[in-house]
Coordinates of C-alpha atoms and ligand atoms in Angstrom, one line a residue:
M1 CA -62.6 18.9 35.8
S2 CA -61.3 16.7 38.5
E3 CA -58.7 17.9 40.9
F4 CA -56.3 15.3 39.5
I5 CA -56.5 16.5 35.9
A6 CA -56.3 20.2 37.0
Q7 CA -52.7 19.6 38.2
I8 CA -51.5 18.3 34.8
E9 CA -51.4 21.5 32.7
P10 CA -49.6 23.7 35.2
L11 CA -47.0 21.0 35.8
K12 CA -46.5 20.7 32.1
Q13 CA -46.1 24.4 31.7
A14 CA -43.6 24.5 34.5
A15 CA -41.6 21.7 33.0
L16 CA -41.6 23.3 29.5
N17 CA -40.3 26.6 31.0
E18 CA -37.5 24.8 32.7
L19 CA -36.6 22.8 29.6
R20 CA -36.4 26.0 27.6
A21 CA -34.3 27.7 30.3
A22 CA -31.7 24.9 30.5
H23 CA -28.6 26.2 28.8
D24 CA -26.4 23.1 28.7
L25 CA -26.8 19.3 28.6
A26 CA -26.2 18.8 32.3
A27 CA -28.9 21.3 33.2
L28 CA -31.3 19.7 30.7
D29 CA -30.8 16.3 32.2
Q30 CA -31.6 17.7 35.7
V31 CA -34.9 18.9 34.4
R32 CA -35.6 15.6 32.8
V33 CA -34.9 13.7 36.0
S34 CA -37.0 16.0 38.1
Y35 CA -40.1 15.6 35.9
L36 CA -39.7 12.3 34.0
G37 CA -37.2 10.3 36.1
S38 CA -38.3 7.4 38.2
N39 CA -39.2 9.7 41.1
G40 CA -40.1 12.7 38.9
Q41 CA -43.2 14.7 39.3
F42 CA -44.9 13.3 36.2
T43 CA -43.9 9.8 37.1
T44 CA -45.5 10.3 40.5
L45 CA -48.8 11.4 38.8
L46 CA -48.7 8.3 36.6
K47 CA -48.3 6.1 39.6
Q48 CA -51.4 7.7 41.2
L49 CA -53.5 7.0 38.2
G50 CA -54.3 3.5 39.5
S51 CA -56.0 4.8 42.7
L52 CA -58.4 7.1 40.9
A53 CA -62.1 6.5 40.7
R54 CA -63.0 4.3 37.7
E55 CA -65.0 7.0 35.8
E56 CA -62.1 9.5 36.2
K57 CA -59.4 7.2 34.9
P58 CA -59.8 7.4 31.1
A59 CA -59.8 11.2 30.9
A60 CA -56.9 11.5 33.4
G61 CA -54.8 8.9 31.6
K62 CA -55.3 10.5 28.3
S63 CA -54.4 14.0 29.5
L64 CA -51.4 12.7 31.4
N65 CA -50.1 10.8 28.4
Q66 CA -50.5 13.8 26.0
A67 CA -48.6 16.0 28.4
K68 CA -45.8 13.5 28.7
T69 CA -45.5 13.0 25.0
E70 CA -45.3 16.7 24.5
L71 CA -42.6 17.0 27.2
E72 CA -40.6 14.2 25.6
T73 CA -40.7 15.9 22.2
V74 CA -39.6 19.2 23.5
L75 CA -36.8 17.5 25.5
A76 CA -35.4 15.7 22.5
Q77 CA -35.5 18.9 20.4
R78 CA -33.8 20.9 23.1
R79 CA -31.2 18.1 23.5
G80 CA -30.4 18.3 19.8
E81 CA -29.9 22.1 20.0
L82 CA -27.7 21.9 23.0
E83 CA -25.6 19.1 21.5
L84 CA -25.0 21.2 18.4
K85 CA -24.0 24.1 20.6
A86 CA -21.6 21.9 22.5
A87 CA -19.9 20.8 19.3
L88 CA -19.3 24.4 18.0
P89 CA -16.0 26.2 18.9
Q90 CA -16.3 28.1 22.1
E91 CA -14.0 30.9 20.8
P92 CA -15.4 33.3 18.2
T93 CA -14.3 32.4 14.7
D94 CA -12.9 34.8 12.1
F95 CA -14.4 33.6 8.9
T96 CA -12.3 36.0 6.9
L97 CA -9.0 34.2 7.7
P98 CA -7.5 32.2 4.8
G99 CA -7.9 28.5 5.1
R100 CA -5.1 26.1 5.9
R101 CA -4.2 24.0 2.9
R102 CA -3.7 20.4 3.7
A103 CA -0.6 18.8 2.1
L104 CA -1.7 15.9 -0.1
G105 CA 0.2 12.7 0.3
K106 CA 1.9 11.1 -2.7
L107 CA 3.4 7.8 -3.7
H108 CA 7.1 7.4 -3.2
P109 CA 9.0 8.0 -6.5
L110 CA 10.2 4.4 -6.5
T111 CA 6.6 3.2 -6.2
Q112 CA 5.6 5.4 -9.0
V113 CA 8.2 4.0 -11.3
T114 CA 7.4 0.5 -10.3
D115 CA 3.7 1.0 -10.9
D116 CA 4.4 2.5 -14.3
I117 CA 6.6 -0.5 -15.3
V118 CA 4.0 -3.0 -14.0
R119 CA 1.3 -1.1 -16.0
I120 CA 3.2 -1.4 -19.2
F121 CA 3.8 -5.1 -18.7
R122 CA 0.2 -5.7 -17.9
K123 CA -0.6 -4.3 -21.4
L124 CA 1.5 -7.2 -22.7
G125 CA -0.4 -9.7 -20.7
F126 CA 2.1 -10.1 -17.8
A127 CA 0.8 -10.8 -14.3
V128 CA 2.5 -9.7 -11.0
A129 CA 4.0 -12.4 -8.8
D130 CA 5.5 -12.1 -5.4
G131 CA 7.9 -14.1 -3.2
P132 CA 9.6 -13.9 0.2
E133 CA 12.4 -11.5 1.1
I134 CA 13.8 -14.0 3.5
E135 CA 14.9 -16.8 1.1
D136 CA 17.0 -20.0 1.2
E137 CA 20.1 -20.8 -0.8
Y138 CA 18.1 -23.2 -3.0
H139 CA 15.8 -20.6 -4.5
C140 CA 18.3 -17.8 -4.5
F141 CA 21.2 -19.7 -5.9
D142 CA 21.2 -23.5 -6.4
A143 CA 18.1 -23.8 -8.5
L144 CA 19.4 -20.8 -10.5
N145 CA 22.4 -22.9 -11.4
T146 CA 24.7 -20.8 -9.2
P147 CA 27.1 -23.2 -7.7
A148 CA 28.2 -23.2 -4.1
D149 CA 31.6 -21.7 -4.9
H150 CA 30.2 -18.8 -6.9
P151 CA 31.2 -15.4 -5.6
A152 CA 27.6 -14.2 -5.5
R153 CA 27.1 -16.6 -2.5
D154 CA 30.0 -15.1 -0.6
S155 CA 29.1 -13.8 2.8
Q156 CA 30.9 -10.7 1.8
D157 CA 28.0 -10.1 -0.6
T158 CA 25.0 -11.8 1.0
F159 CA 23.3 -11.3 4.3
Y160 CA 22.8 -14.7 5.9
L161 CA 20.5 -15.2 8.8
A162 CA 21.7 -17.0 11.9
P163 CA 20.3 -20.5 11.7
A164 CA 17.0 -20.9 13.6
N165 CA 17.9 -24.5 14.6
G166 CA 21.0 -26.4 13.9
D167 CA 19.4 -28.9 11.5
A168 CA 17.9 -26.4 9.0
P169 CA 18.7 -28.0 5.6
Q170 CA 19.1 -24.7 3.8
R171 CA 20.9 -21.6 5.0
R172 CA 18.5 -18.7 5.2
L173 CA 19.4 -15.3 3.7
L174 CA 18.0 -12.0 2.5
R175 CA 17.4 -12.4 -1.2
T176 CA 20.1 -10.8 -3.3
H177 CA 17.8 -10.6 -6.3
T178 CA 14.2 -11.2 -7.3
S179 CA 15.3 -14.0 -9.6
S180 CA 14.5 -16.4 -6.7
V181 CA 10.8 -15.8 -7.5
Q182 CA 11.3 -17.3 -11.0
I183 CA 12.0 -20.6 -9.3
R184 CA 9.1 -20.3 -6.9
V185 CA 6.6 -19.5 -9.6
M186 CA 7.8 -22.2 -12.1
K187 CA 7.8 -24.8 -9.3
Q188 CA 4.2 -23.9 -8.6
Q189 CA 2.6 -23.7 -12.0
P190 CA 3.1 -25.2 -15.5
P191 CA 4.1 -23.2 -18.5
P192 CA 3.4 -20.9 -20.3
I193 CA 4.4 -18.1 -17.9
R194 CA 4.3 -14.4 -18.2
I195 CA 5.2 -12.6 -14.9
V196 CA 6.8 -9.6 -13.5
V197 CA 8.1 -9.5 -9.9
P198 CA 8.7 -6.1 -8.3
G199 CA 10.5 -6.3 -5.0
R200 CA 13.1 -5.4 -2.5
V201 CA 16.5 -7.1 -2.5
Y202 CA 19.5 -6.9 -0.1
R203 CA 23.3 -6.9 -0.6
R204 CA 26.2 -6.2 1.8
D205 CA 27.2 -3.0 0.1
N206 CA 28.2 0.2 1.9
A207 CA 25.9 3.1 1.0
D208 CA 27.3 5.6 -1.4
A209 CA 25.9 7.6 -4.3
T210 CA 25.3 4.5 -6.4
H211 CA 24.9 1.7 -3.8
N212 CA 22.5 1.0 -0.9
P213 CA 22.3 -2.2 1.2
T214 CA 18.7 -2.6 0.1
F215 CA 17.2 -1.6 -3.3
Q216 CA 14.5 -2.6 -5.6
Q217 CA 14.3 -4.8 -8.7
I218 CA 11.7 -5.9 -11.1
E219 CA 12.1 -9.3 -12.5
G220 CA 10.5 -10.6 -15.7
L221 CA 10.0 -14.1 -16.9
Y222 CA 8.4 -15.3 -20.1
V223 CA 8.2 -19.0 -20.9
D224 CA 6.5 -20.5 -23.9
R225 CA 7.2 -22.4 -27.0
N226 CA 9.6 -20.8 -29.5
V227 CA 10.6 -17.8 -27.5
T228 CA 13.5 -15.9 -29.0
V229 CA 16.1 -13.2 -28.2
G230 CA 14.2 -11.1 -30.7
D231 CA 11.1 -11.2 -28.4
L232 CA 13.3 -10.2 -25.5
K233 CA 14.8 -7.2 -27.3
G234 CA 11.5 -6.1 -28.8
T235 CA 9.8 -6.3 -25.4
V236 CA 12.6 -4.3 -23.6
E237 CA 12.6 -1.6 -26.2
F238 CA 8.8 -1.3 -26.1
V239 CA 8.8 -1.0 -22.3
F240 CA 11.5 1.6 -22.2
R241 CA 9.9 3.7 -24.9
E242 CA 6.6 3.6 -23.1
L243 CA 8.3 4.4 -19.8
L244 CA 10.7 7.2 -20.8
G245 CA 9.4 8.4 -24.1
D246 CA 10.9 8.5 -27.6
G247 CA 14.6 9.2 -28.0
V248 CA 15.4 6.1 -26.1
K249 CA 18.1 3.7 -27.3
V250 CA 18.7 0.2 -25.9
R251 CA 21.9 -1.9 -26.4
F252 CA 22.5 -5.5 -25.5
R253 CA 26.0 -6.4 -24.4
P254 CA 27.1 -10.1 -24.0
H255 CA 27.5 -11.0 -20.3
Y256 CA 27.4 -14.0 -18.0
F257 CA 24.6 -15.1 -15.7
S258 CA 24.4 -18.7 -14.5
Y259 CA 20.7 -18.9 -15.1
T260 CA 20.6 -17.6 -18.7
E261 CA 22.4 -18.6 -21.9
P262 CA 23.1 -16.5 -23.8
S263 CA 23.1 -13.6 -21.3
Y264 CA 23.3 -9.9 -21.8
E265 CA 23.5 -6.7 -20.0
I266 CA 21.2 -4.0 -21.2
D267 CA 22.5 -0.5 -21.6
F268 CA 20.3 2.4 -22.0
S269 CA 20.7 5.8 -23.6
N270 CA 18.6 8.9 -23.9
P271 CA 19.0 12.7 -23.6
L272 CA 18.8 12.5 -19.8
V273 CA 21.7 10.0 -19.6
R274 CA 23.7 12.2 -21.8
K275 CA 23.0 15.1 -19.5
L276 CA 24.5 13.1 -16.7
G277 CA 27.7 13.1 -18.8
K278 CA 27.4 9.5 -20.1
D279 CA 26.6 7.8 -23.4
W280 CA 25.2 4.6 -21.9
L281 CA 23.9 3.5 -18.6
E282 CA 23.8 -0.2 -17.6
I283 CA 20.3 -0.8 -16.4
A284 CA 19.5 -4.5 -16.4
G285 CA 20.6 -8.1 -16.8
C286 CA 18.8 -10.6 -19.0
G287 CA 19.0 -13.6 -21.2
M288 CA 17.4 -16.8 -22.4
V289 CA 16.5 -19.1 -19.5
H290 CA 19.2 -21.8 -19.1
P291 CA 18.0 -25.3 -19.9
Q292 CA 19.4 -26.5 -16.5
V293 CA 17.0 -24.0 -14.8
F294 CA 14.1 -25.6 -16.6
E295 CA 15.3 -29.0 -15.5
N296 CA 15.6 -27.8 -11.9
V297 CA 11.9 -26.8 -11.9
G298 CA 10.7 -29.8 -13.8
Y299 CA 10.0 -28.2 -17.2
N300 CA 11.1 -30.0 -20.3
P301 CA 13.8 -27.8 -22.0
E302 CA 13.2 -29.6 -25.3
I303 CA 9.7 -28.1 -25.4
W304 CA 10.0 -24.9 -23.4
T305 CA 12.0 -21.8 -24.1
G306 CA 12.0 -18.4 -22.3
W307 CA 13.6 -15.2 -21.4
A308 CA 14.2 -13.4 -18.1
F309 CA 15.4 -10.1 -17.0
G310 CA 16.1 -8.1 -13.9
F311 CA 15.9 -4.3 -13.9
G312 CA 17.1 -2.0 -11.1
I313 CA 14.3 0.3 -10.2
E314 CA 16.5 3.0 -8.7
R315 CA 18.6 3.3 -11.8
I316 CA 15.5 3.9 -13.9
A317 CA 14.1 6.4 -11.4
M318 CA 17.5 8.2 -11.3
I319 CA 17.4 8.6 -15.1
R320 CA 13.8 9.6 -15.1
Y321 CA 14.0 12.2 -12.5
G322 CA 17.7 13.3 -13.0
I323 CA 18.8 12.2 -9.5
N324 CA 22.4 11.5 -8.8
D325 CA 22.4 9.9 -5.4
I326 CA 20.5 6.7 -4.6
R327 CA 20.5 7.4 -0.9
L328 CA 18.0 10.2 -1.4
F329 CA 15.3 7.5 -2.0
Y330 CA 15.9 6.0 1.4
E331 CA 16.3 9.1 3.6
N332 CA 12.6 10.0 3.2
D333 CA 13.2 13.7 3.5
V334 CA 9.9 15.2 2.6
R335 CA 11.6 18.1 0.9
F336 CA 13.0 15.6 -1.6
L337 CA 9.9 13.4 -1.8
R338 CA 7.6 16.4 -2.4
Q339 CA 9.1 17.0 -5.8
F340 CA 7.7 13.9 -7.5
Ligands
DAH1 N1 19.6 -11.2 -11.0 C1 20.4 -10.3 -11.7 C2 21.0 -9.3 -10.8 O1 20.5 -9.1 -9.7 C3 19.7 -9.7 -12.8 C4 19.2 -10.6 -13.8 C5 20.0 -11.0 -14.9 C6 17.9 -11.2 -13.8 C7 19.6 -11.9 -15.8 C8 17.5 -12.1 -14.7 C9 18.4 -12.4 -15.7 O2 16.3 -12.6 -14.7 O3 18.0 -13.3 -16.7 O4 21.9 -8.6 -11.1

């Protein structure tokens, strides 16, 4: 055996011993550098290979490469062990301690009610539509046949935005109801239409047990040929029964909305309402779409008929869960939210 080859085995053994003795990743890396780094002892031998006698080279090269491969394998294995060790907790662990239970997140009760209503309408073939919360007077009022002197447009009731530039043709506002989305959808697509629109609305109310400056509505719009008040009533009754179970009674009371004719308010009664000490609770507005509204969006009122409604989500949630203060929904106190 040549003198050159004779060095390899002892060097390898020394390196293996040091690799096994390294007890953390930094120490391991030092061993790597001292043997396999660019000036390491193995690297130096490799560099000398070229100056060996020709007949000595093949055996020397082979033996050197085998040793190097073995070192690299052990190095990788040892690195894996030390990485695992570094990831484990340094303190001893008491595996008999009870685990910490993670609190599961849940959907907000208003979201749950909204999702349930949407699910019921989907069964009837309704799609969900959406529109902006920052609206203009046209979509929120004019196109809905609500004239400029109507009290709903009073700045006592509506949040108006400061004009962005003096020449904005329409005053911008926070929508006071989701009915604005009726106009947006009808302007965008031809009849027939079956949509529901859940969303946030804003009014200049002071917060108390039954008012909040922002709350949620779900709007519905159905447009087709030969749509009747009977369809409206049947649909509303079906939805409430699905949502709140049997024992539900629904009553339509004549009312006025500028965008429907005839118009109704929907009162609702069930054992929970009676528990709150009332016979009926007003829960929605609705009616048959006014011909003028169809004209405004370019639908022919001689051909098309329809109904629309707007439910207050909080009202429904309050009945469902027996809650008597709307502000609880907006305080986001987890002790309250956890119950649903
Ligand atoms: N927009 C009304 C409100 O906010 C509710 C409403 C009434 C919506 C009648 C409608 C409707 O679509 O036809 O009080």
